């Protein structure tokens, strides 16, 4: 609830007799302040202990200031000073920092207004006011307390928002510390994790969210929670738009990602111990690059665990090019279409280890054609086809080369 600028000015302060202003009402203030604090302690469980500490002193001061200010207003109607406004706004901020709900303070204000009005009625029984003055006084009492409550509510909202923003920044900071390992001291991670209430998991996965998803900080955090649960860390850090979630990333997460709308490519790294989170990030970002290049399927979500051989081959680009040159030279001399045809034949033959008849069935071509093509392969590769090490290297080289050759053929 925000305070309206006109809310205080709208209060219709009655003109009270001099004896009311200078003697009767001021005489009631000390006892009334003590009574309000005592009843608040009795009726609102949240305040039974807290009113004994520093915040209790602020609350008692707030009650006294509210009563004193009210008397000042009915004596010489005017504006509240910035110091008064800050006092009551501070009461609201204190509630938020103490971890209490906003309802407790609002209940305290209601108790204060009822007890104050009860005292006024008792004074009126001794020295009656005209009925219209009593009505205006009642409206002024409850309107004034409502105004103070709205000031405190604004302070509560400010502190709550500030606290949420601070925790969000701390969670992003924690994410960055985890991704900076091993340079980050483990004690710093544990301390910050405790501050933000993030339970340290044994294993994590790191998720790269493509920048084209166009998510701001809040949007990224909301997306992360929706996909991976409340314990996800999310932030736009030096590595990009990153999520970090407790492992494993299972079929539930796959289903959520598949159903997500308006989100660009998401790459989920392999599960690793918490201290190795940067490795999971590297694999996720490698998968993102391979997905963009067409090496990996262009799905909106890529799970690194589904593509370990391809990631292994592409983790060191220069080595996989060496492997291609070393083992696939005969195929590179062919036209793109023929190169792809014989590469697929060789890959199937190596991985399935089938006879020519079975090859014909798998590839859906005539047996005589397969016989001719296998003869060409034997002529091109010779003894490599029967050497265990060479066959392994041929298989890996084909895994590395086939995506590019398929693109060339298209």
Tab-separated table of C-alpha atoms in Angstrom, residues 51-301:
chain	number	residue	atom	x	y	z
A	51	UNK	CA	9.577	-5.562	21.915
A	52	UNK	CA	12.366	-6.235	24.420
A	53	UNK	CA	15.144	-5.569	21.898
A	54	UNK	CA	16.307	-2.602	19.806
A	55	UNK	CA	13.310	-2.893	17.504
A	56	UNK	CA	11.042	-2.756	20.570
A	57	UNK	CA	12.566	0.594	21.508
A	58	UNK	CA	11.823	1.871	18.009
A	59	UNK	CA	8.256	0.604	18.282
A	60	UNK	CA	7.694	2.325	21.644
A	61	UNK	CA	9.186	5.503	20.241
A	62	UNK	CA	6.870	5.195	17.248
A	63	UNK	CA	3.831	4.912	19.523
A	64	UNK	CA	4.929	7.948	21.560
A	65	UNK	CA	5.669	9.978	18.427
A	66	UNK	CA	2.333	9.054	16.894
A	67	UNK	CA	0.470	10.227	19.988
A	68	UNK	CA	2.541	13.389	20.347
A	69	UNK	CA	2.142	14.188	16.672
A	70	UNK	CA	-1.590	13.670	16.881
A	71	UNK	CA	-1.838	16.163	19.724
A	72	UNK	CA	0.255	18.607	17.719
A	73	UNK	CA	-2.083	18.208	14.753
A	74	UNK	CA	-5.248	18.881	16.728
A	75	UNK	CA	-3.493	21.833	18.403
A	76	UNK	CA	-2.024	23.423	15.280
A	77	UNK	CA	-2.930	21.459	12.144
A	78	UNK	CA	0.058	21.220	9.841
A	79	UNK	CA	2.241	18.843	7.864
A	80	UNK	CA	4.264	15.930	9.182
A	81	UNK	CA	8.003	16.575	9.101
A	82	UNK	CA	10.341	14.399	6.958
A	83	UNK	CA	11.773	13.045	10.221
A	84	UNK	CA	8.332	11.848	11.309
A	85	UNK	CA	7.664	10.236	7.948
A	86	UNK	CA	11.043	8.502	8.056
A	87	UNK	CA	10.329	7.180	11.561
A	88	UNK	CA	7.122	5.445	10.504
A	89	UNK	CA	8.586	4.304	7.195
A	90	UNK	CA	11.445	2.840	9.252
A	91	UNK	CA	8.972	0.847	11.343
A	92	UNK	CA	7.797	-0.838	8.141
A	93	UNK	CA	11.347	-1.518	6.994
A	94	UNK	CA	12.117	-2.984	10.409
A	95	UNK	CA	9.209	-5.410	10.098
A	96	UNK	CA	10.563	-6.677	6.783
A	97	UNK	CA	14.103	-7.021	8.142
A	98	UNK	CA	12.816	-8.840	11.241
A	99	UNK	CA	11.135	-11.329	8.916
A	100	UNK	CA	7.600	-10.623	10.095
A	101	UNK	CA	4.572	-10.312	7.867
A	102	UNK	CA	3.093	-6.925	7.077
A	103	UNK	CA	-0.125	-7.986	8.855
A	104	UNK	CA	1.437	-7.820	12.317
A	105	UNK	CA	2.271	-4.121	12.065
A	106	UNK	CA	-1.125	-3.300	10.588
A	107	UNK	CA	-2.756	-5.110	13.533
A	108	UNK	CA	-0.632	-3.033	15.917
A	109	UNK	CA	-1.881	0.149	14.281
A	110	UNK	CA	-5.479	-1.015	14.670
A	111	UNK	CA	-4.918	-1.734	18.359
A	112	UNK	CA	-3.393	1.720	18.806
A	113	UNK	CA	-6.294	3.483	17.129
A	114	UNK	CA	-8.910	1.600	19.204
A	115	UNK	CA	-7.169	2.289	22.512
A	116	UNK	CA	-6.626	5.936	21.635
A	117	UNK	CA	-10.277	6.341	20.758
A	118	UNK	CA	-11.296	4.619	23.989
A	119	UNK	CA	-9.298	7.206	25.959
A	120	UNK	CA	-10.895	10.036	24.007
A	121	UNK	CA	-14.358	8.647	24.838
A	122	UNK	CA	-13.432	8.545	28.518
A	123	UNK	CA	-12.303	12.186	28.379
A	124	UNK	CA	-15.484	13.123	26.553
A	125	UNK	CA	-17.520	11.595	29.367
A	126	UNK	CA	-15.854	14.002	31.794
A	127	UNK	CA	-15.894	17.052	29.558
A	128	UNK	CA	-18.271	16.483	26.634
A	129	UNK	CA	-17.717	17.857	23.143
A	130	UNK	CA	-20.454	18.779	20.663
A	131	UNK	CA	-21.601	15.703	18.658
A	132	UNK	CA	-20.288	17.067	15.333
A	133	UNK	CA	-16.855	17.681	16.930
A	134	UNK	CA	-16.820	14.108	18.279
A	135	UNK	CA	-17.630	12.777	14.800
A	136	UNK	CA	-14.866	14.853	13.178
A	137	UNK	CA	-12.452	13.792	15.922
A	138	UNK	CA	-13.245	10.119	15.316
A	139	UNK	CA	-12.635	10.537	11.583
A	140	UNK	CA	-9.371	12.357	12.319
A	141	UNK	CA	-8.115	9.677	14.723
A	142	UNK	CA	-8.744	6.768	12.391
A	143	UNK	CA	-7.688	8.704	9.286
A	144	UNK	CA	-4.418	9.712	10.950
A	145	UNK	CA	-3.645	6.140	12.026
A	146	UNK	CA	-4.502	4.864	8.543
A	147	UNK	CA	-2.062	7.387	7.095
A	148	UNK	CA	0.736	6.287	9.445
A	149	UNK	CA	-0.016	2.655	8.600
A	150	UNK	CA	0.260	3.436	4.891
A	151	UNK	CA	3.638	5.141	5.447
A	152	UNK	CA	4.894	2.050	7.284
A	153	UNK	CA	3.484	-0.203	4.567
A	154	UNK	CA	5.454	1.749	1.975
A	155	UNK	CA	8.621	1.250	4.057
A	156	UNK	CA	7.861	-2.467	4.330
A	157	UNK	CA	7.458	-2.774	0.557
A	158	UNK	CA	10.673	-0.832	-0.073
A	159	UNK	CA	12.662	-3.074	2.263
A	160	UNK	CA	11.120	-6.223	0.852
A	161	UNK	CA	11.936	-5.192	-2.708
A	162	UNK	CA	15.424	-4.148	-1.689
A	163	UNK	CA	15.922	-7.472	0.082
A	164	UNK	CA	14.712	-9.436	-2.944
A	165	UNK	CA	16.977	-7.440	-5.250
A	166	UNK	CA	19.922	-7.944	-2.902
A	167	UNK	CA	19.335	-11.693	-2.721
A	168	UNK	CA	18.976	-11.876	-6.501
A	169	UNK	CA	22.317	-10.104	-6.899
A	170	UNK	CA	23.912	-12.412	-4.337
A	171	UNK	CA	22.629	-15.496	-6.173
A	172	UNK	CA	24.141	-14.203	-9.419
A	173	UNK	CA	27.381	-13.545	-7.513
A	174	UNK	CA	27.286	-17.121	-6.191
A	175	UNK	CA	26.803	-18.415	-9.738
A	176	UNK	CA	29.845	-16.464	-10.903
A	177	UNK	CA	31.952	-17.788	-8.013
A	178	UNK	CA	30.995	-21.369	-8.888
A	179	UNK	CA	31.955	-20.798	-12.521
A	180	UNK	CA	35.264	-19.193	-11.525
A	181	UNK	CA	36.500	-22.340	-9.782
A	182	UNK	CA	39.189	-23.367	-8.963
A	183	UNK	CA	40.212	-19.720	-8.505
A	184	UNK	CA	37.360	-19.237	-6.007
A	185	UNK	CA	37.991	-20.231	-2.390
A	186	UNK	CA	35.531	-22.958	-1.402
A	187	UNK	CA	34.868	-21.219	1.921
A	188	UNK	CA	33.599	-18.127	0.099
A	189	UNK	CA	31.161	-20.290	-1.874
A	190	UNK	CA	29.855	-22.025	1.243
A	191	UNK	CA	29.435	-18.718	3.100
A	192	UNK	CA	27.543	-17.003	0.286
A	193	UNK	CA	25.411	-20.099	-0.337
A	194	UNK	CA	24.349	-20.065	3.312
A	195	UNK	CA	23.490	-16.345	3.112
A	196	UNK	CA	21.133	-16.847	0.167
A	197	UNK	CA	19.738	-20.134	1.469
A	198	UNK	CA	21.096	-22.249	-1.394
A	199	UNK	CA	21.795	-25.862	-0.303
A	200	UNK	CA	25.128	-26.998	-1.733
A	201	UNK	CA	24.406	-30.006	-4.005
A	202	UNK	CA	26.893	-32.834	-4.513
A	203	UNK	CA	26.528	-32.639	-8.318
A	204	UNK	CA	25.315	-29.957	-10.698
A	205	UNK	CA	24.607	-29.338	-14.348
A	206	UNK	CA	25.339	-26.033	-16.042
A	207	UNK	CA	22.969	-24.846	-18.763
A	208	UNK	CA	23.814	-22.399	-21.531
A	209	UNK	CA	20.808	-20.360	-22.701
A	210	UNK	CA	21.296	-18.778	-26.107
A	211	UNK	CA	21.451	-14.977	-26.006
A	212	UNK	CA	18.826	-14.910	-28.751
A	213	UNK	CA	16.322	-16.038	-26.104
A	214	UNK	CA	16.233	-12.318	-25.221
A	215	UNK	CA	15.557	-12.860	-21.504
A	216	UNK	CA	16.363	-10.145	-18.975
A	217	UNK	CA	17.667	-11.051	-15.516
A	218	UNK	CA	14.221	-11.669	-14.050
A	219	UNK	CA	13.037	-13.511	-17.122
A	220	UNK	CA	16.096	-15.771	-17.085
A	221	UNK	CA	15.597	-16.543	-13.379
A	222	UNK	CA	11.889	-17.265	-13.907
A	223	UNK	CA	12.678	-19.532	-16.882
A	224	UNK	CA	15.306	-21.379	-14.845
A	225	UNK	CA	12.911	-22.011	-11.946
A	226	UNK	CA	10.166	-23.174	-14.302
A	227	UNK	CA	12.487	-25.625	-16.070
A	228	UNK	CA	14.800	-26.827	-13.266
A	229	UNK	CA	13.071	-26.020	-9.964
A	230	UNK	CA	13.545	-23.484	-7.160
A	231	UNK	CA	17.192	-24.326	-6.414
A	232	UNK	CA	18.451	-23.193	-9.813
A	233	UNK	CA	20.931	-20.303	-9.969
A	234	UNK	CA	20.439	-17.974	-12.922
A	235	UNK	CA	22.285	-14.963	-14.218
A	236	UNK	CA	23.766	-13.122	-17.128
A	237	UNK	CA	27.421	-13.443	-16.151
A	238	UNK	CA	30.717	-13.153	-17.990
A	239	UNK	CA	30.093	-16.533	-19.660
A	240	UNK	CA	26.677	-15.493	-21.005
A	241	UNK	CA	23.128	-16.333	-19.937
A	242	UNK	CA	23.726	-19.270	-17.616
A	243	UNK	CA	21.714	-21.553	-15.346
A	244	UNK	CA	23.186	-23.901	-12.754
A	245	UNK	CA	20.960	-26.593	-11.241
A	246	UNK	CA	21.395	-29.599	-8.970
A	247	UNK	CA	21.942	-32.811	-10.930
A	248	UNK	CA	20.505	-34.821	-12.486
A	249	UNK	CA	18.719	-33.249	-15.430
A	250	UNK	CA	16.209	-36.011	-16.076
A	251	UNK	CA	13.193	-36.770	-18.235
A	252	UNK	CA	11.081	-34.246	-16.305
A	253	UNK	CA	13.408	-31.442	-17.310
A	254	UNK	CA	13.515	-32.697	-20.883
A	255	UNK	CA	9.726	-32.598	-21.063
A	256	UNK	CA	9.578	-29.088	-19.642
A	257	UNK	CA	12.167	-27.816	-22.098
A	258	UNK	CA	10.388	-29.492	-24.998
A	259	UNK	CA	7.138	-27.791	-24.007
A	260	UNK	CA	8.668	-24.359	-23.321
A	261	UNK	CA	7.585	-21.610	-25.677
A	262	UNK	CA	9.538	-18.726	-27.179
A	263	UNK	CA	12.901	-19.881	-25.880
A	264	UNK	CA	15.958	-20.250	-28.100
A	265	UNK	CA	18.446	-23.101	-27.921
A	266	UNK	CA	19.237	-24.439	-24.444
A	267	UNK	CA	22.271	-26.700	-23.929
A	268	UNK	CA	22.530	-28.783	-20.771
A	269	UNK	CA	26.035	-29.744	-19.678
A	270	UNK	CA	27.028	-33.078	-18.173
A	271	UNK	CA	26.519	-33.667	-14.424
A	272	UNK	CA	29.711	-32.993	-12.470
A	273	UNK	CA	30.760	-32.530	-8.827
A	274	UNK	CA	30.082	-28.989	-7.622
A	275	UNK	CA	33.781	-28.082	-7.740
A	276	UNK	CA	33.882	-28.992	-11.451
A	277	UNK	CA	30.990	-26.764	-12.542
A	278	UNK	CA	33.216	-24.903	-15.081
A	279	UNK	CA	33.698	-28.182	-16.986
A	280	UNK	CA	29.941	-28.644	-17.344
A	281	UNK	CA	29.749	-25.069	-18.639
A	282	UNK	CA	32.478	-25.703	-21.240
A	283	UNK	CA	30.651	-28.758	-22.556
A	284	UNK	CA	27.322	-26.915	-22.666
A	285	UNK	CA	28.863	-24.057	-24.642
A	286	UNK	CA	30.651	-26.478	-26.970
A	287	UNK	CA	27.302	-28.181	-27.604
A	288	UNK	CA	25.777	-24.764	-28.320
A	289	UNK	CA	28.447	-24.030	-30.939
A	290	UNK	CA	28.047	-27.454	-32.530
A	291	UNK	CA	24.277	-27.053	-32.567
A	292	UNK	CA	24.582	-23.682	-34.323
A	293	UNK	CA	27.016	-25.193	-36.825
A	294	UNK	CA	24.664	-28.069	-37.606
A	295	UNK	CA	27.016	-30.719	-36.200
A	296	UNK	CA	24.505	-31.571	-33.477
A	297	UNK	CA	20.749	-31.787	-34.118
A	298	UNK	CA	19.235	-28.332	-34.166
A	299	UNK	CA	16.769	-29.026	-31.367
A	300	UNK	CA	15.799	-26.281	-28.955
A	301	UNK	CA	17.316	-28.334	-26.134
